[in-house]
Amino acid sequence: MKLLVLLFLTFIILRKLAKAIGTMVKTDYTSSSQDFSVAKDVTSYSESATTINHDLIVVENKEELLEGINTLSKNFDSFSLSKFISSAKKAILLLRKSLKQKDEKALTALVESSFIDTIKTMQDKIFEIEEGSVQNAKVEKIYSFNNKAFITLVLQYPLSKWTFSRHIKNLGKEWFISNVSV
């Protein structure tokens, strides 16, 4: 009789343990795993970019830019070219301001760490860039390389190219200035 009671209790305990472990595994898989802290909505459908505002791009590179925008849209759910350009313009103006004020904290927030020393040596040329030129910036190139996305903007007066980069695997939304040619 005692053996039957022990078997019954063991059965109940093992059943509850299996149920608890199964529930934890299901919970970990769907929502609490750190690898999946931001889940993609796979139920929505969005068409690829087929048209683009010609005021935002260098028209000669339209086909490559459309392809690049589609790639970025797949990697970054909420990517918008017009929002990116608006933010990039603000970043360029903020960079000029932080260089004038020698604000290291602002520089590290805007510029890739490996490029900070180089950009400091270019500050005189950066100061020559007119604000109107920044407002008329256009996207020249979009590409990906080694899990990084790159977007290059062109300013006209004086002619300069600004490349912004972002890690594709990084969940943050930060784009950094990674190259400037003046």
N, CA and C atoms as an extended XYZ file, in Angstrom:
546
Properties=species:S:1:pos:R:3:atomname:S:1:resname:S:1:resid:I:1 pbc="F F F"
N         0.815       -1.180        0.000 N   MET     1
C         0.000        0.000        0.000 CA  MET     1
C         0.873        1.264        0.000 C   MET     1
N         1.902        1.245        0.870 N   LYS     2
C         2.799        2.393        0.929 CA  LYS     2
C         3.493        2.602       -0.413 C   LYS     2
N         3.830        1.530       -1.050 N   LEU     3
C         4.485        1.610       -2.344 CA  LEU     3
C         3.575        2.259       -3.390 C   LEU     3
N         2.310        1.933       -3.355 N   LEU     4
C         1.349        2.528       -4.271 CA  LEU     4
C         1.201        4.028       -4.034 C   LEU     4
N         1.164        4.447       -2.793 N   VAL     5
C         1.055        5.864       -2.452 CA  VAL     5
C         2.312        6.605       -2.923 C   VAL     5
N         3.480        6.016       -2.696 N   LEU     6
C         4.726        6.628       -3.144 CA  LEU     6
C         4.777        6.734       -4.670 C   LEU     6
N         4.353        5.705       -5.367 N   LEU     7
C         4.308        5.754       -6.823 CA  LEU     7
C         3.348        6.842       -7.307 C   LEU     7
N         2.195        6.944       -6.664 N   PHE     8
C         1.212        7.958       -7.029 CA  PHE     8
C         1.771        9.364       -6.805 C   PHE     8
N         2.406        9.602       -5.665 N   LEU     9
C         2.999       10.910       -5.371 CA  LEU     9
C         4.145       11.227       -6.339 C   LEU     9
N         4.957       10.231       -6.650 N   THR    10
C         6.051       10.424       -7.597 CA  THR    10
C         5.501       10.789       -8.973 C   THR    10
N         4.449       10.100       -9.365 N   PHE    11
C         3.819       10.383      -10.651 CA  PHE    11
C         3.301       11.825      -10.705 C   PHE    11
N         2.634       12.272       -9.658 N   ILE    12
C         2.091       13.640       -9.607 CA  ILE    12
C         3.224       14.667       -9.630 C   ILE    12
N         4.266       14.431       -8.865 N   ILE    13
C         5.397       15.368       -8.815 CA  ILE    13
C         6.089       15.446      -10.174 C   ILE    13
N         6.350       14.307      -10.794 N   LEU    14
C         6.997       14.299      -12.108 CA  LEU    14
C         6.121       14.971      -13.164 C   LEU    14
N         4.828       14.749      -13.087 N   ARG    15
C         3.905       15.375      -14.040 CA  ARG    15
C         3.925       16.900      -13.902 C   ARG    15
N         3.870       17.390      -12.662 N   LYS    16
C         3.914       18.839      -12.429 CA  LYS    16
C         5.265       19.418      -12.850 C   LYS    16
N         6.336       18.690      -12.583 N   LEU    17
C         7.667       19.138      -12.980 CA  LEU    17
C         7.775       19.228      -14.507 C   LEU    17
N         7.290       18.215      -15.197 N   ALA    18
C         7.318       18.229      -16.664 CA  ALA    18
C         6.464       19.370      -17.210 C   ALA    18
N         5.333       19.601      -16.595 N   LYS    19
C         4.457       20.691      -17.030 CA  LYS    19
C         5.134       22.048      -16.818 C   LYS    19
N         5.803       22.219      -15.679 N   ALA    20
C         6.490       23.487      -15.390 CA  ALA    20
C         7.664       23.704      -16.344 C   ALA    20
N         8.436       22.669      -16.606 N   ILE    21
C         9.572       22.787      -17.519 CA  ILE    21
C         9.081       23.088      -18.929 C   ILE    21
N         8.038       22.412      -19.355 N   GLY    22
C         7.470       22.674      -20.676 CA  GLY    22
C         6.985       24.098      -20.802 C   GLY    22
N         6.368       24.649      -19.775 N   THR    23
C         5.887       26.024      -19.795 CA  THR    23
C         7.055       26.995      -19.858 C   THR    23
N         8.116       26.742      -19.111 N   MET    24
C         9.275       27.632      -19.132 CA  MET    24
C         9.931       27.646      -20.505 C   MET    24
N        10.086       26.492      -21.103 N   VAL    25
C        10.713       26.424      -22.412 CA  VAL    25
C         9.878       27.201      -23.421 C   VAL    25
N         8.556       27.040      -23.367 N   LYS    26
C         7.679       27.759      -24.282 CA  LYS    26
C         7.802       29.262      -24.063 C   LYS    26
N         7.839       29.715      -22.814 N   THR    27
C         7.967       31.135      -22.506 CA  THR    27
C         9.300       31.670      -23.004 C   THR    27
N        10.398       30.942      -22.735 N   ASP    28
C        11.714       31.387      -23.191 CA  ASP    28
C        11.752       31.519      -24.704 C   ASP    28
N        11.162       30.572      -25.374 N   TYR    29
C        11.230       30.570      -26.829 CA  TYR    29
C        10.478       31.746      -27.437 C   TYR    29
N         9.339       32.095      -26.864 N   THR    30
C         8.517       33.117      -27.507 CA  THR    30
C         8.841       34.531      -27.093 C   THR    30
N         9.151       34.765      -25.807 N   SER    31
C         9.254       36.179      -25.462 CA  SER    31
C        10.390       36.580      -24.541 C   SER    31
N        10.882       35.729      -23.701 N   SER    32
C        11.841       36.225      -22.723 CA  SER    32
C        13.299       35.945      -23.072 C   SER    32
N        13.553       35.364      -24.213 N   SER    33
C        14.936       35.166      -24.621 CA  SER    33
C        15.551       36.508      -24.997 C   SER    33
N        16.769       36.764      -24.567 N   GLN    34
C        17.409       38.044      -24.846 CA  GLN    34
C        17.692       38.228      -26.333 C   GLN    34
N        17.855       37.136      -27.063 N   ASP    35
C        18.116       37.248      -28.492 CA  ASP    35
C        16.915       37.782      -29.261 C   ASP    35
N        15.736       37.647      -28.680 N   PHE    36
C        14.522       38.060      -29.369 CA  PHE    36
C        13.809       39.175      -28.621 C   PHE    36
N        14.555       40.121      -28.071 N   SER    37
C        13.935       41.176      -27.282 CA  SER    37
C        13.077       42.102      -28.133 C   SER    37
N        13.343       42.194      -29.412 N   VAL    38
C        12.501       42.973      -30.314 CA  VAL    38
C        12.085       42.029      -31.427 C   VAL    38
N        10.814       41.671      -31.440 N   ALA    39
C        10.331       40.716      -32.423 CA  ALA    39
C         9.794       41.430      -33.652 C   ALA    39
N        10.082       40.873      -34.807 N   LYS    40
C         9.564       41.408      -36.056 CA  LYS    40
C         8.108       41.004      -36.203 C   LYS    40
N         7.302       41.893      -36.760 N   ASP    41
C         5.926       41.567      -37.080 CA  ASP    41
C         5.929       40.900      -38.444 C   ASP    41
N         5.764       39.583      -38.451 N   VAL    42
C         5.815       38.851      -39.707 CA  VAL    42
C         4.448       38.767      -40.365 C   VAL    42
N         3.424       39.294      -39.713 N   THR    43
C         2.086       39.232      -40.290 CA  THR    43
C         1.823       40.356      -41.269 C   THR    43
N         2.569       41.446      -41.179 N   SER    44
C         2.323       42.561      -42.091 CA  SER    44
C         3.116       42.372      -43.376 C   SER    44
N         2.587       42.929      -44.434 N   TYR    45
C         3.234       42.823      -45.738 CA  TYR    45
C         3.523       44.220      -46.237 C   TYR    45
N         4.739       44.463      -46.675 N   SER    46
C         5.061       45.765      -47.249 CA  SER    46
C         5.729       45.549      -48.598 C   SER    46
N         5.330       46.337      -49.560 N   GLU    47
C         5.908       46.220      -50.891 CA  GLU    47
C         7.291       46.849      -50.910 C   GLU    47
N         8.113       46.408      -51.826 N   SER    48
C         9.444       46.989      -51.943 CA  SER    48
C         9.336       48.372      -52.568 C   SER    48
N        10.347       49.172      -52.333 N   ALA    49
C        10.350       50.529      -52.873 CA  ALA    49
C        10.493       50.479      -54.391 C   ALA    49
N         9.607       51.183      -55.067 N   THR    50
C         9.703       51.249      -56.527 CA  THR    50
C         9.838       52.688      -56.999 C   THR    50
N         9.454       53.620      -56.153 N   THR    51
C         9.598       55.036      -56.499 CA  THR    51
C        10.325       55.737      -55.372 C   THR    51
N        10.909       56.866      -55.716 N   ILE    52
C        11.679       57.603      -54.717 CA  ILE    52
C        11.639       59.080      -55.080 C   ILE    52
N        11.645       59.925      -54.087 N   ASN    53
C        11.630       61.363      -54.297 CA  ASN    53
C        12.976       61.787      -54.895 C   ASN    53
N        12.953       62.371      -56.079 N   HIS    54
C        14.191       62.748      -56.777 CA  HIS    54
C        14.939       63.876      -56.077 C   HIS    54
N        14.278       64.606      -55.179 N   ASP    55
C        14.959       65.662      -54.423 CA  ASP    55
C        15.888       65.084      -53.360 C   ASP    55
N        15.704       63.802      -53.036 N   LEU    56
C        16.481       63.180      -51.968 CA  LEU    56
C        17.710       62.428      -52.468 C   LEU    56
N        17.783       62.182      -53.762 N   ILE    57
C        18.844       61.302      -54.276 CA  ILE    57
C        19.600       61.932      -55.444 C   ILE    57
N        20.753       61.341      -55.726 N   VAL    58
C        21.484       61.633      -56.957 CA  VAL    58
C        20.828       60.744      -58.016 C   VAL    58
N        20.114       61.360      -58.947 N   VAL    59
C        19.244       60.640      -59.882 CA  VAL    59
C        19.998       59.601      -60.713 C   VAL    59
N        21.248       59.864      -61.044 N   GLU    60
C        22.023       58.929      -61.861 CA  GLU    60
C        22.166       57.562      -61.189 C   GLU    60
N        22.032       57.514      -59.880 N   ASN    61
C        22.215       56.262      -59.132 CA  ASN    61
C        20.883       55.672      -58.673 C   ASN    61
N        19.794       56.034      -59.318 N   LYS    62
C        18.451       55.677      -58.849 CA  LYS    62
C        18.262       54.170      -58.646 C   LYS    62
N        18.637       53.356      -59.620 N   GLU    63
C        18.412       51.906      -59.537 CA  GLU    63
C        19.165       51.287      -58.356 C   GLU    63
N        20.429       51.657      -58.199 N   GLU    64
C        21.223       51.126      -57.088 CA  GLU    64
C        20.657       51.594      -55.748 C   GLU    64
N        20.181       52.835      -55.715 N   LEU    65
C        19.618       53.371      -54.475 CA  LEU    65
C        18.318       52.667      -54.106 C   LEU    65
N        17.464       52.384      -55.083 N   LEU    66
C        16.231       51.642      -54.808 CA  LEU    66
C        16.548       50.264      -54.241 C   LEU    66
N        17.540       49.616      -54.818 N   GLU    67
C        17.967       48.304      -54.329 CA  GLU    67
C        18.500       48.412      -52.895 C   GLU    67
N        19.298       49.446      -52.635 N   GLY    68
C        19.830       49.661      -51.291 CA  GLY    68
C        18.743       49.960      -50.277 C   GLY    68
N        17.745       50.753      -50.672 N   ILE    69
C        16.633       51.068      -49.766 CA  ILE    69
C        15.852       49.807      -49.434 C   ILE    69
N        15.619       48.956      -50.425 N   ASN    70
C        14.915       47.692      -50.175 CA  ASN    70
C        15.692       46.816      -49.201 C   ASN    70
N        17.009       46.763      -49.365 N   THR    71
C        17.846       45.977      -48.450 CA  THR    71
C        17.772       46.536      -47.035 C   THR    71
N        17.871       47.858      -46.905 N   LEU    72
C        17.789       48.477      -45.579 CA  LEU    72
C        16.422       48.255      -44.951 C   LEU    72
N        15.371       48.323      -45.747 N   SER    73
C        14.021       48.113      -45.223 CA  SER    73
C        13.845       46.697      -44.693 C   SER    73
N        14.522       45.734      -45.302 N   LYS    74
C        14.452       44.354      -44.815 CA  LYS    74
C        15.215       44.200      -43.501 C   LYS    74
N        16.344       44.897      -43.382 N   ASN    75
C        17.169       44.780      -42.178 CA  ASN    75
C        16.678       45.649      -41.026 C   ASN    75
N        16.143       46.815      -41.334 N   PHE    76
C        15.673       47.750      -40.311 CA  PHE    76
C        14.197       48.022      -40.573 C   PHE    76
N        13.335       47.481      -39.715 N   ASP    77
C        11.890       47.544      -39.929 CA  ASP    77
C        11.362       48.942      -40.200 C   ASP    77
N        11.820       49.918      -39.464 N   SER    78
C        11.222       51.248      -39.562 CA  SER    78
C        12.086       52.230      -40.356 C   SER    78
N        12.902       51.737      -41.272 N   PHE    79
C        13.775       52.632      -42.033 CA  PHE    79
C        12.972       53.498      -42.996 C   PHE    79
N        13.251       54.792      -42.956 N   SER    80
C        12.645       55.754      -43.876 CA  SER    80
C        13.763       56.653      -44.392 C   SER    80
N        13.909       56.727      -45.705 N   LEU    81
C        14.990       57.520      -46.290 CA  LEU    81
C        14.840       58.995      -45.946 C   LEU    81
N        13.627       59.518      -46.011 N   SER    82
C        13.439       60.945      -45.716 CA  SER    82
C        13.767       61.256      -44.255 C   SER    82
N        13.398       60.359      -43.333 N   LYS    83
C        13.745       60.574      -41.917 CA  LYS    83
C        15.256       60.478      -41.715 C   LYS    83
N        15.880       59.528      -42.408 N   PHE    84
C        17.328       59.394      -42.297 CA  PHE    84
C        18.021       60.669      -42.762 C   PHE    84
N        17.620       61.180      -43.923 N   ILE    85
C        18.262       62.383      -44.468 CA  ILE    85
C        18.067       63.567      -43.529 C   ILE    85
N        16.877       63.702      -42.990 N   SER    86
C        16.609       64.792      -42.042 CA  SER    86
C        17.525       64.686      -40.820 C   SER    86
N        17.653       63.482      -40.287 N   SER    87
C        18.527       63.268      -39.123 CA  SER    87
C        19.994       63.469      -39.478 C   SER    87
N        20.397       63.037      -40.669 N   ALA    88
C        21.792       63.194      -41.100 CA  ALA    88
C        22.153       64.669      -41.238 C   ALA    88
N        21.241       65.468      -41.773 N   LYS    89
C        21.483       66.913      -41.897 CA  LYS    89
C        21.690       67.534      -40.520 C   LYS    89
N        20.837       67.141      -39.583 N   LYS    90
C        20.970       67.657      -38.214 CA  LYS    90
C        22.301       67.218      -37.608 C   LYS    90
N        22.701       65.976      -37.892 N   ALA    91
C        23.962       65.456      -37.352 CA  ALA    91
C        25.157       66.230      -37.895 C   ALA    91
N        25.126       66.582      -39.171 N   ILE    92
C        26.236       67.341      -39.769 CA  ILE    92
C        26.337       68.716      -39.122 C   ILE    92
N        25.198       69.382      -38.962 N   LEU    93
C        25.202       70.708      -38.326 CA  LEU    93
C        25.633       70.609      -36.865 C   LEU    93
N        25.193       69.554      -36.188 N   LEU    94
C        25.587       69.347      -34.794 CA  LEU    94
C        27.078       69.049      -34.689 C   LEU    94
N        27.613       68.332      -35.664 N   LEU    95
C        29.049       68.039      -35.682 CA  LEU    95
C        29.847       69.330      -35.798 C   LEU    95
N        29.436       70.214      -36.691 N   ARG    96
C        30.118       71.515      -36.830 CA  ARG    96
C        30.105       72.257      -35.497 C   ARG    96
N        28.946       72.265      -34.860 N   LYS    97
C        28.800       72.969      -33.582 CA  LYS    97
C        29.685       72.337      -32.504 C   LYS    97
N        29.690       71.007      -32.433 N   SER    98
C        30.488       70.339      -31.396 CA  SER    98
C        31.987       70.490      -31.647 C   SER    98
N        32.403       70.570      -32.912 N   LEU    99
C        33.818       70.825      -33.206 CA  LEU    99
C        34.210       72.234      -32.781 C   LEU    99
N        33.345       73.203      -33.026 N   LYS   100
C        33.635       74.584      -32.619 CA  LYS   100
C        33.729       74.700      -31.105 C   LYS   100
N        32.831       73.998      -30.408 N   GLN   101
C        32.800       74.077      -28.948 CA  GLN   101
C        33.713       73.053      -28.284 C   GLN   101
N        34.376       72.231      -29.094 N   LYS   102
C        35.259       71.173      -28.590 CA  LYS   102
C        34.527       70.265      -27.589 C   LYS   102
N        33.315       69.882      -27.952 N   ASP   103
C        32.449       69.044      -27.121 CA  ASP   103
C        32.699       67.568      -27.449 C   ASP   103
N        33.548       66.924      -26.656 N   GLU   104
C        33.934       65.527      -26.889 CA  GLU   104
C        32.747       64.573      -26.764 C   GLU   104
N        31.863       64.844      -25.826 N   LYS   105
C        30.714       63.963      -25.608 CA  LYS   105
C        29.821       63.936      -26.850 C   LYS   105
N        29.567       65.102      -27.423 N   ALA   106
C        28.746       65.171      -28.637 CA  ALA   106
C        29.452       64.497      -29.808 C   ALA   106
N        30.764       64.659      -29.892 N   LEU   107
C        31.524       64.021      -30.976 CA  LEU   107
C        31.407       62.503      -30.920 C   LEU   107
N        31.536       61.941      -29.728 N   THR   108
C        31.460       60.482      -29.608 CA  THR   108
C        30.056       59.964      -29.890 C   THR   108
N        29.040       60.801      -29.706 N   ALA   109
C        27.674       60.389      -30.010 CA  ALA   109
C        27.387       60.441      -31.511 C   ALA   109
N        28.154       61.239      -32.243 N   LEU   110
C        27.895       61.439      -33.674 CA  LEU   110
C        28.837       60.673      -34.593 C   LEU   110
N        30.081       60.486      -34.147 N   VAL   111
C        31.135       59.973      -35.027 CA  VAL   111
C        31.604       58.610      -34.535 C   VAL   111
N        31.877       57.706      -35.477 N   GLU   112
C        32.456       56.413      -35.126 CA  GLU   112
C        33.772       56.635      -34.401 C   GLU   112
N        34.018       55.854      -33.374 N   SER   113
C        35.198       56.065      -32.530 CA  SER   113
C        36.508       56.018      -33.319 C   SER   113
N        36.582       55.184      -34.338 N   SER   114
C        37.818       55.079      -35.123 CA  SER   114
C        38.038       56.285      -36.038 C   SER   114
N        37.043       57.150      -36.165 N   PHE   115
C        37.130       58.278      -37.087 CA  PHE   115
C        37.238       59.630      -36.380 C   PHE   115
N        37.144       59.655      -35.069 N   ILE   116
C        37.120       60.921      -34.319 CA  ILE   116
C        38.394       61.736      -34.535 C   ILE   116
N        39.558       61.117      -34.416 N   ASP   117
C        40.812       61.863      -34.593 CA  ASP   117
C        40.927       62.437      -36.004 C   ASP   117
N        40.515       61.669      -36.986 N   THR   118
C        40.571       62.140      -38.375 CA  THR   118
C        39.664       63.339      -38.580 C   THR   118
N        38.482       63.287      -38.017 N   ILE   119
C        37.531       64.383      -38.231 CA  ILE   119
C        37.998       65.665      -37.543 C   ILE   119
N        38.717       65.517      -36.444 N   LYS   120
C        39.259       66.705      -35.771 CA  LYS   120
C        40.290       67.409      -36.655 C   LYS   120
N        41.052       66.638      -37.420 N   THR   121
C        42.046       67.251      -38.311 CA  THR   121
C        41.395       67.926      -39.516 C   THR   121
N        40.145       67.586      -39.791 N   MET   122
C        39.432       68.146      -40.941 CA  MET   122
C        38.517       69.307      -40.561 C   MET   122
N        38.571       69.739      -39.321 N   GLN   123
C        37.567       70.694      -38.859 CA  GLN   123
C        37.550       72.007      -39.637 C   GLN   123
N        38.684       72.507      -40.097 N   ASP   124
C        38.690       73.757      -40.870 CA  ASP   124
C        37.874       73.615      -42.157 C   ASP   124
N        38.025       72.482      -42.827 N   LYS   125
C        37.256       72.242      -44.051 CA  LYS   125
C        35.775       72.053      -43.739 C   LYS   125
N        35.485       71.448      -42.605 N   ILE   126
C        34.089       71.245      -42.211 CA  ILE   126
C        33.422       72.578      -41.900 C   ILE   126
N        34.174       73.516      -41.307 N   PHE   127
C        33.614       74.838      -41.002 CA  PHE   127
C        33.259       75.606      -42.273 C   PHE   127
N        33.912       75.290      -43.396 N   GLU   128
C        33.642       75.971      -44.662 CA  GLU   128
C        32.305       75.565      -45.283 C   GLU   128
N        31.767       74.448      -44.852 N   ILE   129
C        30.513       73.955      -45.431 CA  ILE   129
C        29.371       74.883      -45.040 C   ILE   129
N        28.637       75.329      -46.042 N   GLU   130
C        27.535       76.254      -45.813 CA  GLU   130
C        26.302       75.494      -45.333 C   GLU   130
N        25.512       76.151      -44.480 N   GLU   131
C        24.307       75.515      -43.958 CA  GLU   131
C        23.323       75.196      -45.085 C   GLU   131
N        23.244       76.064      -46.078 N   GLY   132
C        22.361       75.813      -47.221 CA  GLY   132
C        22.750       74.564      -47.983 C   GLY   132
N        24.040       74.291      -48.043 N   SER   133
C        24.527       73.087      -48.704 CA  SER   133
C        24.072       71.839      -47.950 C   SER   133
N        24.072       71.930      -46.633 N   VAL   134
C        23.620       70.802      -45.810 CA  VAL   134
C        22.137       70.547      -46.067 C   VAL   134
N        21.353       71.607      -46.171 N   GLN   135
C        19.915       71.456      -46.389 CA  GLN   135
C        19.594       70.844      -47.753 C   GLN   135
N        20.505       70.942      -48.710 N   ASN   136
C        20.288       70.380      -50.045 CA  ASN   136
C        21.018       69.052      -50.248 C   ASN   136
N        21.364       68.378      -49.170 N   ALA   137
C        22.091       67.107      -49.260 CA  ALA   137
C        21.251       66.055      -49.982 C   ALA   137
N        21.944       65.204      -50.746 N   LYS   138
C        21.280       64.125      -51.478 CA  LYS   138
C        22.028       62.817      -51.242 C   LYS   138
N        21.299       61.719      -51.288 N   VAL   139
C        21.901       60.400      -51.115 CA  VAL   139
C        22.557       59.985      -52.425 C   VAL   139
N        23.830       59.609      -52.322 N   GLU   140
C        24.568       59.175      -53.503 CA  GLU   140
C        24.695       57.654      -53.570 C   GLU   140
N        24.842       57.017      -52.402 N   LYS   141
C        25.143       55.588      -52.400 CA  LYS   141
C        24.581       54.943      -51.137 C   LYS   141
N        24.066       53.719      -51.290 N   ILE   142
C        23.626       52.897      -50.160 CA  ILE   142
C        24.180       51.501      -50.405 C   ILE   142
N        24.890       50.962      -49.427 N   TYR   143
C        25.433       49.617      -49.589 CA  TYR   143
C        25.664       48.975      -48.228 C   TYR   143
N        25.892       47.661      -48.244 N   SER   144
C        26.179       46.903      -47.028 CA  SER   144
C        27.499       46.173      -47.206 C   SER   144
N        28.241       46.053      -46.089 N   PHE   145
C        29.523       45.364      -46.117 CA  PHE   145
C        29.852       44.917      -44.699 C   PHE   145
N        30.206       43.650      -44.515 N   ASN   146
C        30.602       43.113      -43.204 CA  ASN   146
C        29.607       43.449      -42.096 C   ASN   146
N        28.349       43.128      -42.297 N   ASN   147
C        27.290       43.375      -41.313 CA  ASN   147
C        27.130       44.842      -40.944 C   ASN   147
N        27.510       45.728      -41.840 N   LYS   148
C        27.311       47.160      -41.643 CA  LYS   148
C        26.601       47.723      -42.860 C   LYS   148
N        25.707       48.659      -42.605 N   ALA   149
C        25.037       49.378      -43.688 CA  ALA   149
C        25.669       50.759      -43.792 C   ALA   149
N        25.830       51.248      -45.010 N   PHE   150
C        26.439       52.554      -45.251 CA  PHE   150
C        25.533       53.378      -46.160 C   PHE   150
N        25.416       54.663      -45.836 N   ILE   151
C        24.701       55.609      -46.693 CA  ILE   151
C        25.604       56.820      -46.868 C   ILE   151
N        25.828       57.212      -48.122 N   THR   152
C        26.681       58.363      -48.420 CA  THR   152
C        25.823       59.513      -48.933 C   THR   152
N        25.971       60.674      -48.282 N   LEU   153
C        25.293       61.904      -48.697 CA  LEU   153
C        26.290       62.804      -49.407 C   LEU   153
N        25.800       63.570      -50.382 N   VAL   154
C        26.633       64.523      -51.108 CA  VAL   154
C        26.128       65.926      -50.810 C   VAL   154
N        27.070       66.814      -50.439 N   LEU   155
C        26.774       68.234      -50.267 CA  LEU   155
C        27.472       68.976      -51.401 C   LEU   155
N        26.876       70.073      -51.875 N   GLN   156
C        27.406       70.743      -53.063 CA  GLN   156
C        28.410       71.861      -52.794 C   GLN   156
N        28.230       72.674      -51.747 N   TYR   157
C        29.054       73.889      -51.572 CA  TYR   157
C        29.808       73.873      -50.256 C   TYR   157
N        31.037       73.600      -50.181 N   PRO   158
C        31.881       72.971      -51.192 CA  PRO   158
C        31.526       71.495      -51.300 C   PRO   158
N        31.899       70.891      -52.397 N   LEU   159
C        31.568       69.493      -52.643 CA  LEU   159
C        32.171       68.620      -51.542 C   LEU   159
N        31.327       67.851      -50.890 N   SER   160
C        31.807       66.934      -49.850 CA  SER   160
C        30.886       65.726      -49.789 C   SER   160
N        31.446       64.619      -49.327 N   LYS   161
C        30.682       63.377      -49.191 CA  LYS   161
C        30.759       62.923      -47.743 C   LYS   161
N        29.609       62.604      -47.190 N   TRP   162
C        29.489       62.187      -45.798 CA  TRP   162
C        28.910       60.781      -45.763 C   TRP   162
N        29.644       59.851      -45.166 N   THR   163
C        29.178       58.475      -45.076 CA  THR   163
C        28.761       58.180      -43.643 C   THR   163
N        27.564       57.634      -43.511 N   PHE   164
C        27.017       57.231      -42.221 CA  PHE   164
C        26.940       55.711      -42.208 C   PHE   164
N        27.193       55.114      -41.044 N   SER   165
C        27.158       53.657      -40.958 CA  SER   165
C        26.398       53.207      -39.716 C   SER   165
N        25.929       51.964      -39.806 N   ARG   166
C        25.186       51.363      -38.693 CA  ARG   166
C        25.355       49.855      -38.781 C   ARG   166
N        25.547       49.210      -37.627 N   HIS   167
C        25.643       47.752      -37.595 CA  HIS   167
C        24.269       47.159      -37.894 C   HIS   167
N        24.223       46.194      -38.775 N   ILE   168
C        22.961       45.567      -39.152 CA  ILE   168
C        22.401       44.742      -38.001 C   ILE   168
N        23.252       44.054      -37.266 N   LYS   169
C        22.800       43.176      -36.182 CA  LYS   169
C        22.443       43.934      -34.908 C   LYS   169
N        22.869       45.178      -34.793 N   ASN   170
C        22.633       45.974      -33.587 CA  ASN   170
C        21.176       46.407      -33.527 C   ASN   170
N        20.547       46.245      -32.356 N   LEU   171
C        19.153       46.628      -32.208 CA  LEU   171
C        18.973       48.130      -32.045 C   LEU   171
N        20.038       48.854      -31.717 N   GLY   172
C        19.940       50.305      -31.573 CA  GLY   172
C        19.670       50.966      -32.911 C   GLY   172
N        19.234       52.213      -32.866 N   LYS   173
C        18.892       52.922      -34.098 CA  LYS   173
C        19.940       53.959      -34.470 C   LYS   173
N        21.123       53.872      -33.894 N   GLU   174
C        22.138       54.897      -34.101 CA  GLU   174
C        22.896       54.711      -35.407 C   GLU   174
N        22.960       55.781      -36.177 N   TRP   175
C        23.832       55.870      -37.340 CA  TRP   175
C        24.973       56.784      -36.937 C   TRP   175
N        26.193       56.446      -37.333 N   PHE   176
C        27.364       57.243      -36.988 CA  PHE   176
C        28.042       57.744      -38.258 C   PHE   176
N        28.650       58.915      -38.157 N   ILE   177
C        29.455       59.423      -39.263 CA  ILE   177
C        30.730       58.586      -39.290 C   ILE   177
N        30.975       57.915      -40.411 N   SER   178
C        32.128       57.025      -40.473 CA  SER   178
C        33.175       57.479      -41.484 C   SER   178
N        32.825       58.464      -42.313 N   ASN   179
C        33.808       58.987      -43.258 CA  ASN   179
C        33.312       60.321      -43.817 C   ASN   179
N        34.255       61.216      -44.060 N   VAL   180
C        33.951       62.503      -44.689 CA  VAL   180
C        35.066       62.785      -45.680 C   VAL   180
N        34.696       63.130      -46.898 N   SER   181
C        35.709       63.577      -47.855 CA  SER   181
C        35.303       64.962      -48.333 C   SER   181
N        36.167       65.921      -48.026 N   VAL   182
C        35.894       67.325      -48.355 CA  VAL   182
C        36.857       67.768      -49.431 C   VAL   182
